[in-house]
mmCIF file of C-alpha atoms and ligand atoms in Angstrom:
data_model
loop_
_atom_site.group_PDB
_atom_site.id
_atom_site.type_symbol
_atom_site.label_atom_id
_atom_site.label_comp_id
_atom_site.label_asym_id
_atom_site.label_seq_id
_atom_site.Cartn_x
_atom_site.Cartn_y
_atom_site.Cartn_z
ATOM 1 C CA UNK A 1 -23.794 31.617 1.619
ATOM 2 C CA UNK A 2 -24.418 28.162 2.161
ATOM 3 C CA UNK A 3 -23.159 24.649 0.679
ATOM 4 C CA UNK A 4 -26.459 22.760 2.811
ATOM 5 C CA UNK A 5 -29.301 21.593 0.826
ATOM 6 C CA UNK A 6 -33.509 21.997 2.353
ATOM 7 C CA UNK A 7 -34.851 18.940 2.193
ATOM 8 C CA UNK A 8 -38.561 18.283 3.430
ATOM 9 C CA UNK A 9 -39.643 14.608 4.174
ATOM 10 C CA UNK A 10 -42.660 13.384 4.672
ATOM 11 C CA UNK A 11 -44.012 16.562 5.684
ATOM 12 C CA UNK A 12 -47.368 16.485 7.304
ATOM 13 C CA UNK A 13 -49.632 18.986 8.937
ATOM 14 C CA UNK A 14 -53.012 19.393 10.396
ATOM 15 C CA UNK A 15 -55.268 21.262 11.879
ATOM 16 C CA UNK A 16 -57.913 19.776 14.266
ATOM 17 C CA UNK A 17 -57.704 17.002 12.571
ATOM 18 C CA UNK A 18 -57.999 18.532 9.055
ATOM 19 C CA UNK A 19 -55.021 17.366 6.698
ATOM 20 C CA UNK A 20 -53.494 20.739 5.248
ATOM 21 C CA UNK A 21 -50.349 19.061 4.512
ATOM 22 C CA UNK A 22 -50.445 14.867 3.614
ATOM 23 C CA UNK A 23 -47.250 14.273 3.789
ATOM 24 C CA UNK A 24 -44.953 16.455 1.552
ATOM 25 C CA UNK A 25 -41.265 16.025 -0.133
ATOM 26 C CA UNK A 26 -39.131 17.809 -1.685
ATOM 27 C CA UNK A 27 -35.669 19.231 -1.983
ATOM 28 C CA UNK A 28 -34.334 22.656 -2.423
ATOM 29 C CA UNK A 29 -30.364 23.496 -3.471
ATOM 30 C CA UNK A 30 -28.320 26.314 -3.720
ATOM 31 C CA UNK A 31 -27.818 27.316 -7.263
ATOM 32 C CA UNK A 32 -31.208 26.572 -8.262
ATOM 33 C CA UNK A 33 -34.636 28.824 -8.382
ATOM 34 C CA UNK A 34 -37.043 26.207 -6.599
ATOM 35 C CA UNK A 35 -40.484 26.694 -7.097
ATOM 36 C CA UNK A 36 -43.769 25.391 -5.178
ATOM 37 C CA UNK A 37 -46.861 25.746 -6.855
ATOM 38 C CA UNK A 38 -50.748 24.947 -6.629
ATOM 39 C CA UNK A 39 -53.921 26.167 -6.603
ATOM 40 C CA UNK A 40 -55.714 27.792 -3.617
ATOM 41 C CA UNK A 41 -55.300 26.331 -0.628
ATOM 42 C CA UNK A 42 -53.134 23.429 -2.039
ATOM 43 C CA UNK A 43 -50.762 23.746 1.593
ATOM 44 C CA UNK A 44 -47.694 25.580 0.126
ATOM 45 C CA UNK A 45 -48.344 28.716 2.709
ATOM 46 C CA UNK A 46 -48.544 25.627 5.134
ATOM 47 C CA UNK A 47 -45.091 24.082 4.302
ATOM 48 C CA UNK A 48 -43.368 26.950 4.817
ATOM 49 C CA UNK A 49 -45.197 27.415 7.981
ATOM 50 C CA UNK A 50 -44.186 24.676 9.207
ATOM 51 C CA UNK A 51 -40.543 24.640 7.718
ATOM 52 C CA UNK A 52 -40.437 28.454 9.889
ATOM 53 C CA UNK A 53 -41.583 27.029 12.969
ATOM 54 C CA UNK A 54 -45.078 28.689 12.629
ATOM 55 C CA UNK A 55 -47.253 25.673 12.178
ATOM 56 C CA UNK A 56 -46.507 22.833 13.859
ATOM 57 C CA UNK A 57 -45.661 19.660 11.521
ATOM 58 C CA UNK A 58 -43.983 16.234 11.790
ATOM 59 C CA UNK A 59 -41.827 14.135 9.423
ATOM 60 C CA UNK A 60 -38.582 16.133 8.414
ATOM 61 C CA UNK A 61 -36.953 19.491 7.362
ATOM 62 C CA UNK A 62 -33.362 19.211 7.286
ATOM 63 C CA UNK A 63 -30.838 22.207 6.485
ATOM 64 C CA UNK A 64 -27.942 20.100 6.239
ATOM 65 C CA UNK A 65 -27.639 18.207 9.300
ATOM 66 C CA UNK A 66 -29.654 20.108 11.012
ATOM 67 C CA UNK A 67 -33.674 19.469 11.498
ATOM 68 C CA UNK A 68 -36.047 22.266 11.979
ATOM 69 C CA UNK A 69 -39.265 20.775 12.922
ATOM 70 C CA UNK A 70 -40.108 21.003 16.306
ATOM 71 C CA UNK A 71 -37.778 23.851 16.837
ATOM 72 C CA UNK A 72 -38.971 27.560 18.283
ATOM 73 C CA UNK A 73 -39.007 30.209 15.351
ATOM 74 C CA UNK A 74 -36.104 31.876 16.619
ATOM 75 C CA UNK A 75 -33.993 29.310 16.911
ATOM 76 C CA UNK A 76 -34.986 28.602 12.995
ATOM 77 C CA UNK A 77 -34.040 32.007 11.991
ATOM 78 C CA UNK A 78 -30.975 31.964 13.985
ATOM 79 C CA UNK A 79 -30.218 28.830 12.031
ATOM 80 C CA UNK A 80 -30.408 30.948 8.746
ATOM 81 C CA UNK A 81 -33.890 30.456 7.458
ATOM 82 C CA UNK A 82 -35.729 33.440 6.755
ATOM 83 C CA UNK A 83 -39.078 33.974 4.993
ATOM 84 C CA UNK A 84 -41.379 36.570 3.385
ATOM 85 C CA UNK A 85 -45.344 36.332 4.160
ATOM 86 C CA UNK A 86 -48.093 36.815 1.241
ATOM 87 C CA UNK A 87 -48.955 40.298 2.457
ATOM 88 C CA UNK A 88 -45.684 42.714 3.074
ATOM 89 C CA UNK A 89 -44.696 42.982 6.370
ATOM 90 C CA UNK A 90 -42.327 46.038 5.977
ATOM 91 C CA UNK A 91 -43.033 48.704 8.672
ATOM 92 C CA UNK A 92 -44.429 50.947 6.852
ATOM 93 C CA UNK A 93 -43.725 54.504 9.046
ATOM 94 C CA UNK A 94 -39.843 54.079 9.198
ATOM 95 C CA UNK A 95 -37.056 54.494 6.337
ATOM 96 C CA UNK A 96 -36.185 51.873 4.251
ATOM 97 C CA UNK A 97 -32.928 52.156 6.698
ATOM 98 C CA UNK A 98 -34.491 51.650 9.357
ATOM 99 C CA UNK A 99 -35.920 48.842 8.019
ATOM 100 C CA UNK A 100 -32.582 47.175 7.542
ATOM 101 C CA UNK A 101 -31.457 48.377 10.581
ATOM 102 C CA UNK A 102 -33.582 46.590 12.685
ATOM 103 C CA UNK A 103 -33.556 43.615 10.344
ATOM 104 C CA UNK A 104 -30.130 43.680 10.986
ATOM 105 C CA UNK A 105 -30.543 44.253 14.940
ATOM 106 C CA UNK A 106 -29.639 47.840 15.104
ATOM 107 C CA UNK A 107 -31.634 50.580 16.467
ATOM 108 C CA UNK A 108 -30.740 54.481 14.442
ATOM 109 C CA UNK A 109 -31.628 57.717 15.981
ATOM 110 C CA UNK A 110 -33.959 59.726 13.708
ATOM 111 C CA UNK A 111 -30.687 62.331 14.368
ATOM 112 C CA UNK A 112 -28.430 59.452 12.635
ATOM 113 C CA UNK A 113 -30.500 59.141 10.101
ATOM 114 C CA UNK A 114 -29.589 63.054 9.451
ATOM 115 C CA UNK A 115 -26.245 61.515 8.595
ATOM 116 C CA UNK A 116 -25.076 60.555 4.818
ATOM 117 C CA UNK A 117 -24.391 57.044 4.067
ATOM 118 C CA UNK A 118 -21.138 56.982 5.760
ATOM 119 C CA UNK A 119 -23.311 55.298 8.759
ATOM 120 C CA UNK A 120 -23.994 52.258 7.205
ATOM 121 C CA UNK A 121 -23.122 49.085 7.483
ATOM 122 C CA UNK A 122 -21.749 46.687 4.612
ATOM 123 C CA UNK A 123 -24.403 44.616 5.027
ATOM 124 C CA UNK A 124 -26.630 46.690 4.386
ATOM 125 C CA UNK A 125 -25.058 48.814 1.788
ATOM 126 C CA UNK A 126 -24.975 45.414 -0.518
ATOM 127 C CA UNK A 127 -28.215 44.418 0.299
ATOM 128 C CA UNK A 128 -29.242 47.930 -0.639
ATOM 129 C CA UNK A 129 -27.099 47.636 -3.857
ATOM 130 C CA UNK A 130 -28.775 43.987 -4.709
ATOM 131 C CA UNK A 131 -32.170 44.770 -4.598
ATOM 132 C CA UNK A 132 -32.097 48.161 -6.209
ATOM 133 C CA UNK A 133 -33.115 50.345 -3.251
ATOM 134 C CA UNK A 134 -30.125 52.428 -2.966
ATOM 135 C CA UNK A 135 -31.920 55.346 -4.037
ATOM 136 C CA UNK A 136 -34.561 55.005 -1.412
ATOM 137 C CA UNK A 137 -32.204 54.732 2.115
ATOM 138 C CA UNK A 138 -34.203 57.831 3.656
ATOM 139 C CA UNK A 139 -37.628 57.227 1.771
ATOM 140 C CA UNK A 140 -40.266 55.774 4.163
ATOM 141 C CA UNK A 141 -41.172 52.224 3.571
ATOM 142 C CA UNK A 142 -45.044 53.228 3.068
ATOM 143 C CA UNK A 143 -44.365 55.238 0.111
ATOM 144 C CA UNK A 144 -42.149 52.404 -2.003
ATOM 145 C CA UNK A 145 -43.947 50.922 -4.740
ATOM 146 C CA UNK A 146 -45.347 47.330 -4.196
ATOM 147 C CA UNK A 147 -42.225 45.874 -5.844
ATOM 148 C CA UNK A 148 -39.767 48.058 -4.219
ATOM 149 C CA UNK A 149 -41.897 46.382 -1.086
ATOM 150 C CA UNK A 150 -41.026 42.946 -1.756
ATOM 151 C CA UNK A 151 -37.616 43.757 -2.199
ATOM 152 C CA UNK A 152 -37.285 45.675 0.847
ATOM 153 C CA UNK A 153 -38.309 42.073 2.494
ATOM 154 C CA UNK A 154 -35.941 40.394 0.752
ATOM 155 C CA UNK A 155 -33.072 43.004 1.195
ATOM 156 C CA UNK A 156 -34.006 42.484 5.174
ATOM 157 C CA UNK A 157 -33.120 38.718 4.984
ATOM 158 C CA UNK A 158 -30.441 39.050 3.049
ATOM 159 C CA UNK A 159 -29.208 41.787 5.976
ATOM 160 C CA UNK A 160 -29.885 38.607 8.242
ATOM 161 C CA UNK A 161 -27.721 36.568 6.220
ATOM 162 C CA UNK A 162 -30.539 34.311 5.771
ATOM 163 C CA UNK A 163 -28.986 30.803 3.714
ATOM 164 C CA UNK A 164 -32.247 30.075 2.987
ATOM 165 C CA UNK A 165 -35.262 32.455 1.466
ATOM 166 C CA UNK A 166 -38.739 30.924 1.686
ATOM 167 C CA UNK A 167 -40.754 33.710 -0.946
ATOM 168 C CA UNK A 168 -44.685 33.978 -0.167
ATOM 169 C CA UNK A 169 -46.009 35.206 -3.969
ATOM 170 C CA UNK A 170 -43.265 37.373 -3.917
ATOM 171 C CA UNK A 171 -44.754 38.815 -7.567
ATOM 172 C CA UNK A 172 -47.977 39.154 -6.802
ATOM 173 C CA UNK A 173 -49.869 42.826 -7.811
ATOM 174 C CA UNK A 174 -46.256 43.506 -9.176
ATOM 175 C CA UNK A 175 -45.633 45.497 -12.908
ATOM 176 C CA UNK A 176 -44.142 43.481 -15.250
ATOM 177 C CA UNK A 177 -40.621 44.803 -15.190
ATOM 178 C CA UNK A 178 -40.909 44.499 -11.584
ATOM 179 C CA UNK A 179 -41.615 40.842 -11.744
ATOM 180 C CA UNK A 180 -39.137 40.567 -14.153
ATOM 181 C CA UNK A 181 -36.646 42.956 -12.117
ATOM 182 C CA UNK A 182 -37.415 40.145 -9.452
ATOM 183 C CA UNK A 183 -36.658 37.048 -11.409
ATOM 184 C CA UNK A 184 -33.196 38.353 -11.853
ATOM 185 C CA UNK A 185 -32.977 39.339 -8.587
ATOM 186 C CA UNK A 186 -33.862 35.709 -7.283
ATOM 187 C CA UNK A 187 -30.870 34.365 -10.249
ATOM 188 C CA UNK A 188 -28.321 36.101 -8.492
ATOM 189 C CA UNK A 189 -29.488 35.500 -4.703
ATOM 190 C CA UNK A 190 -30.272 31.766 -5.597
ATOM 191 C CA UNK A 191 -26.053 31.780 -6.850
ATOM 192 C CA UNK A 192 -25.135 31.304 -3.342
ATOM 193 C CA UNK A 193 -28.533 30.267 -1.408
ATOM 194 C CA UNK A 194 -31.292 28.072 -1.282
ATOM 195 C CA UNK A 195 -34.276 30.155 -2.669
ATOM 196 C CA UNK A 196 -38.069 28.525 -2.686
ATOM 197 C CA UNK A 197 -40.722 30.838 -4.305
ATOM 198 C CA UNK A 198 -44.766 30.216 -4.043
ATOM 199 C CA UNK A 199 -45.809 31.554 -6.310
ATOM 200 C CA UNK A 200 -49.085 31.680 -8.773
ATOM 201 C CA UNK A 201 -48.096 33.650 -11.495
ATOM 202 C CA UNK A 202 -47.145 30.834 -14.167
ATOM 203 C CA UNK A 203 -45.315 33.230 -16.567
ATOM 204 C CA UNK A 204 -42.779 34.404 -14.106
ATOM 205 C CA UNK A 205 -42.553 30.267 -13.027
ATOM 206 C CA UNK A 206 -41.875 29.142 -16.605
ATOM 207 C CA UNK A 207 -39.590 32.280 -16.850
ATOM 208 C CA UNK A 208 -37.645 31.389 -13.927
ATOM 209 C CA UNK A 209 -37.551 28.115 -12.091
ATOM 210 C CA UNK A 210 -35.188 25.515 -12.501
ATOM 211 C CA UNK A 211 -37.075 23.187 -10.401
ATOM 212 C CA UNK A 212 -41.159 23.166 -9.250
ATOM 213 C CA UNK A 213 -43.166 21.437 -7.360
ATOM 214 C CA UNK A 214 -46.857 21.415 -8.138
ATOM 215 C CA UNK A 215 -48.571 20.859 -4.626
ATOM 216 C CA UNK A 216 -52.913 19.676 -4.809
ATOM 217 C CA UNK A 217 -54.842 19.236 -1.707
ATOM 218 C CA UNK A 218 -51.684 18.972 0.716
ATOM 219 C CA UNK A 219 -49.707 16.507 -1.637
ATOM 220 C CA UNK A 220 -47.114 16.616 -4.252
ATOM 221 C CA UNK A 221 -49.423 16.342 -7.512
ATOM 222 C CA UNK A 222 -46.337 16.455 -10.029
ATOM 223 C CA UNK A 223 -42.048 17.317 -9.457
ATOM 224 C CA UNK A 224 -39.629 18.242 -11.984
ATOM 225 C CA UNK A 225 -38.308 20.735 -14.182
ATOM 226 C CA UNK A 226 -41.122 23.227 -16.067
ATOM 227 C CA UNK A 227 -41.146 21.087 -19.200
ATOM 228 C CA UNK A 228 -42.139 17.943 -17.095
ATOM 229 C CA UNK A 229 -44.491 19.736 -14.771
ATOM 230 C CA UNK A 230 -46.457 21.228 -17.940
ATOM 231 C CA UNK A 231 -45.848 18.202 -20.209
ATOM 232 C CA UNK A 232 -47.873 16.368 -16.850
ATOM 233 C CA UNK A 233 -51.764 15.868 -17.986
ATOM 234 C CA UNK A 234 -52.562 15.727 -13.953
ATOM 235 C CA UNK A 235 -51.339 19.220 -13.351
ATOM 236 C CA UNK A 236 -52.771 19.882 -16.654
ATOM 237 C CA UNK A 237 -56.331 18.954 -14.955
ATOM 238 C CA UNK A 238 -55.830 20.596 -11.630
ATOM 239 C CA UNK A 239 -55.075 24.066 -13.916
ATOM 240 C CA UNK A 240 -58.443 24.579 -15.215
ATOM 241 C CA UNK A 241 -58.838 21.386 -16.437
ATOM 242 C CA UNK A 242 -57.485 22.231 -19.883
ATOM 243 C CA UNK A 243 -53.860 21.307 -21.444
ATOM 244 C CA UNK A 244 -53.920 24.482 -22.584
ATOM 245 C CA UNK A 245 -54.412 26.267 -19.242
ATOM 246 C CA UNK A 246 -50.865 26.053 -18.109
ATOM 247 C CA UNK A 247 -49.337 26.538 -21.199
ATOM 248 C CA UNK A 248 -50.875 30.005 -21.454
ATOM 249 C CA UNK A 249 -50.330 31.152 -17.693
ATOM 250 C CA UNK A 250 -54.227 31.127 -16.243
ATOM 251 C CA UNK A 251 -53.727 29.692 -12.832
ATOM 252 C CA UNK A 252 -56.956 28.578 -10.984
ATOM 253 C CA UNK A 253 -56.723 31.336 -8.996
ATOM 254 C CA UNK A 254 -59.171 34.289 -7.379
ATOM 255 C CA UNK A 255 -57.253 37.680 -7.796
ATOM 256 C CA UNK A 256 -55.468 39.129 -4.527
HETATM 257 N N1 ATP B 1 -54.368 28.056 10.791
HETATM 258 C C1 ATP B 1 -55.178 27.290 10.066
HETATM 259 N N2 ATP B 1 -56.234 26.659 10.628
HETATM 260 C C2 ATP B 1 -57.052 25.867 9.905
HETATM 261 N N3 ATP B 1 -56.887 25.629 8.582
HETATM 262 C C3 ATP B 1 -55.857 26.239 7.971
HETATM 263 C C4 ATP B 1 -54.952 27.089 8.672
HETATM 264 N N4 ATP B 1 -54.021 27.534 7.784
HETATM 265 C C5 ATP B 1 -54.346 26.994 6.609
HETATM 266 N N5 ATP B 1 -55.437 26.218 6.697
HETATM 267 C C6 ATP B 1 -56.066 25.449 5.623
HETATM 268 O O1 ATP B 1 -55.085 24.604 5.085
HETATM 269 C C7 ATP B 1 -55.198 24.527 3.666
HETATM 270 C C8 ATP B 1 -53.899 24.975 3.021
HETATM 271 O O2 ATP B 1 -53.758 26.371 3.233
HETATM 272 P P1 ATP B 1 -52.509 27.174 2.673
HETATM 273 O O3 ATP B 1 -52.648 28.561 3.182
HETATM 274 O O4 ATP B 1 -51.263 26.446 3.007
HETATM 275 O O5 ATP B 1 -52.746 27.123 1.113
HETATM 276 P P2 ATP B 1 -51.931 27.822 -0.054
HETATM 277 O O6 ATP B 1 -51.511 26.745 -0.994
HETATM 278 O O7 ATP B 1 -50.887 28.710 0.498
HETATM 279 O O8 ATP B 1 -53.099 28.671 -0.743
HETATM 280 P P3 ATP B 1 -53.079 30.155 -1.410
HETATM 281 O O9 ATP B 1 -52.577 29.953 -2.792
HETATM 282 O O10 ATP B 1 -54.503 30.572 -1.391
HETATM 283 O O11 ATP B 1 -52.198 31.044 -0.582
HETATM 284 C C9 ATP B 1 -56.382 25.389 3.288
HETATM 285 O O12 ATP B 1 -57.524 24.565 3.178
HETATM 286 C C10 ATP B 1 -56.523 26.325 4.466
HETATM 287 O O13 ATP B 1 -57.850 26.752 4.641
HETATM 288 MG MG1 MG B 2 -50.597 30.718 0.491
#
């Protein structure tokens, strides 16, 4: 839970001397489904590299008072900021338990595992409850389905308490109803954190975002809500080059 507000100044990063980032901003509140789009290799991977700790950038990340950049990865976590990557990172041989148990930094026996729910935590239990994995405590993370995946991830930072969810393409290769199991899942999360999703999928944006920003070659092409970013002839271009593109959800995009 968290009052703070994200906002990225300025944001700039490079790599050997190539500009991935040119100098980014944007805000991100609680209460509010932010979205950062673009095509391929626009930088939105990049910003929340860099808002993580991972890549190194300059200018400014604030979570309330308190700036990121420049600070280790753990310290960033600690701080509340937690983040999902394009390809799952579940561990795929242990239990969707044991998943949030170490997300929650606990280690279970296999022999506690043998035990009914009675061993687990609150935490857990509503972050089990959120996402719609309560079924699955004992099933091995391998197994899920590619949406139950994702929401394994995000049941793991919401274990951490994370204030802040940076979402990698959190619907890609996901069913319909499971992108649109998600897009309620991010409303309620987003009630009482801040909640950025990449994303490329323009149906699930239009269908969900209260907010986007459209990055193009490391800057901020267009900001608004989805009526302004569509109603924009420059994102309009960048989209296939067509007004229509956007409209009918055809990103400029190779398939994962
Ligand atoms: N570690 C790196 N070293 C060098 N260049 C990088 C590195 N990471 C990213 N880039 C480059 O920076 C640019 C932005 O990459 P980024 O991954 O942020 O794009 P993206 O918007 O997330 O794209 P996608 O939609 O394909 O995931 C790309 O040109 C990419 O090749
Ligand atoms: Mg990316």
């Amino acid at each position: 839970m968290t009052d703070a507000s994200l906002v990225v100044t300025d944001l700039r990063v490079e790599f050997s001397g190539f500009v991935a980032v040119g100098g980014v901003s944007f805000d991100a509140h609680p209460g509010e489904v932010r979205f950062l789009i673009g095509p391929n290799g626009a930088g939105k991977t990049t910003c929340i590299d860099a808002i993580t700790g991972l890549a190194k950038g300059t200018g400014s990340a604030r979570l309330g008072e308190k700036e990121l950049l420049g600070k280790q990865v753990h310290k960033i976590v600690r701080l509340g900021v937690g983040r999902t990557f394009q390809t799952a990172s579940v561990f795929d041989e242990l239990t969707v338990l044991q998943n949030l148990d170490i997300a929650a930094g606990r280690h279970r026996s296999a022999l506690s595992l043998l035990r009914t729910r009675r061993g687990v935590d609150p935490s857990i239990e509503q972050a089990l409850e959120e996402t719609g994995l309560a079924g699955e405590l004992t099933t091995p993370a391998g197994i899920l389905s590619h949406g139950q995946k994702q929401w394994l991830e995000i049941a793991m930072l919401l274990v951490q308490d994370a204030k802040v969810l940076l979402l990698d393409e959190p619907v890609a290769g996901m069913s319909q109803d499971e992108r649109t199991a998600t897009g309620e899942l991010l409303r309620r999360i987003a009630a009482k954190r801040i909640v950025l999703v990449v994303e490329h999928d323009m149906d699930f944006m239009r269908r969900y975002a209260t907010r986007v920003t459209v990055l193009h070659q490391g800057k901020v092409l267009s900001q608004g809500t989805v009526a302004d970013v569509q109603a924009d002839p420059k994102v309009q271009e960048v989209y296939l080059g067509t007004a229509d593109a956007i409209a009918v959800g055809t990103p400029n995009r190779k398939e994962d």
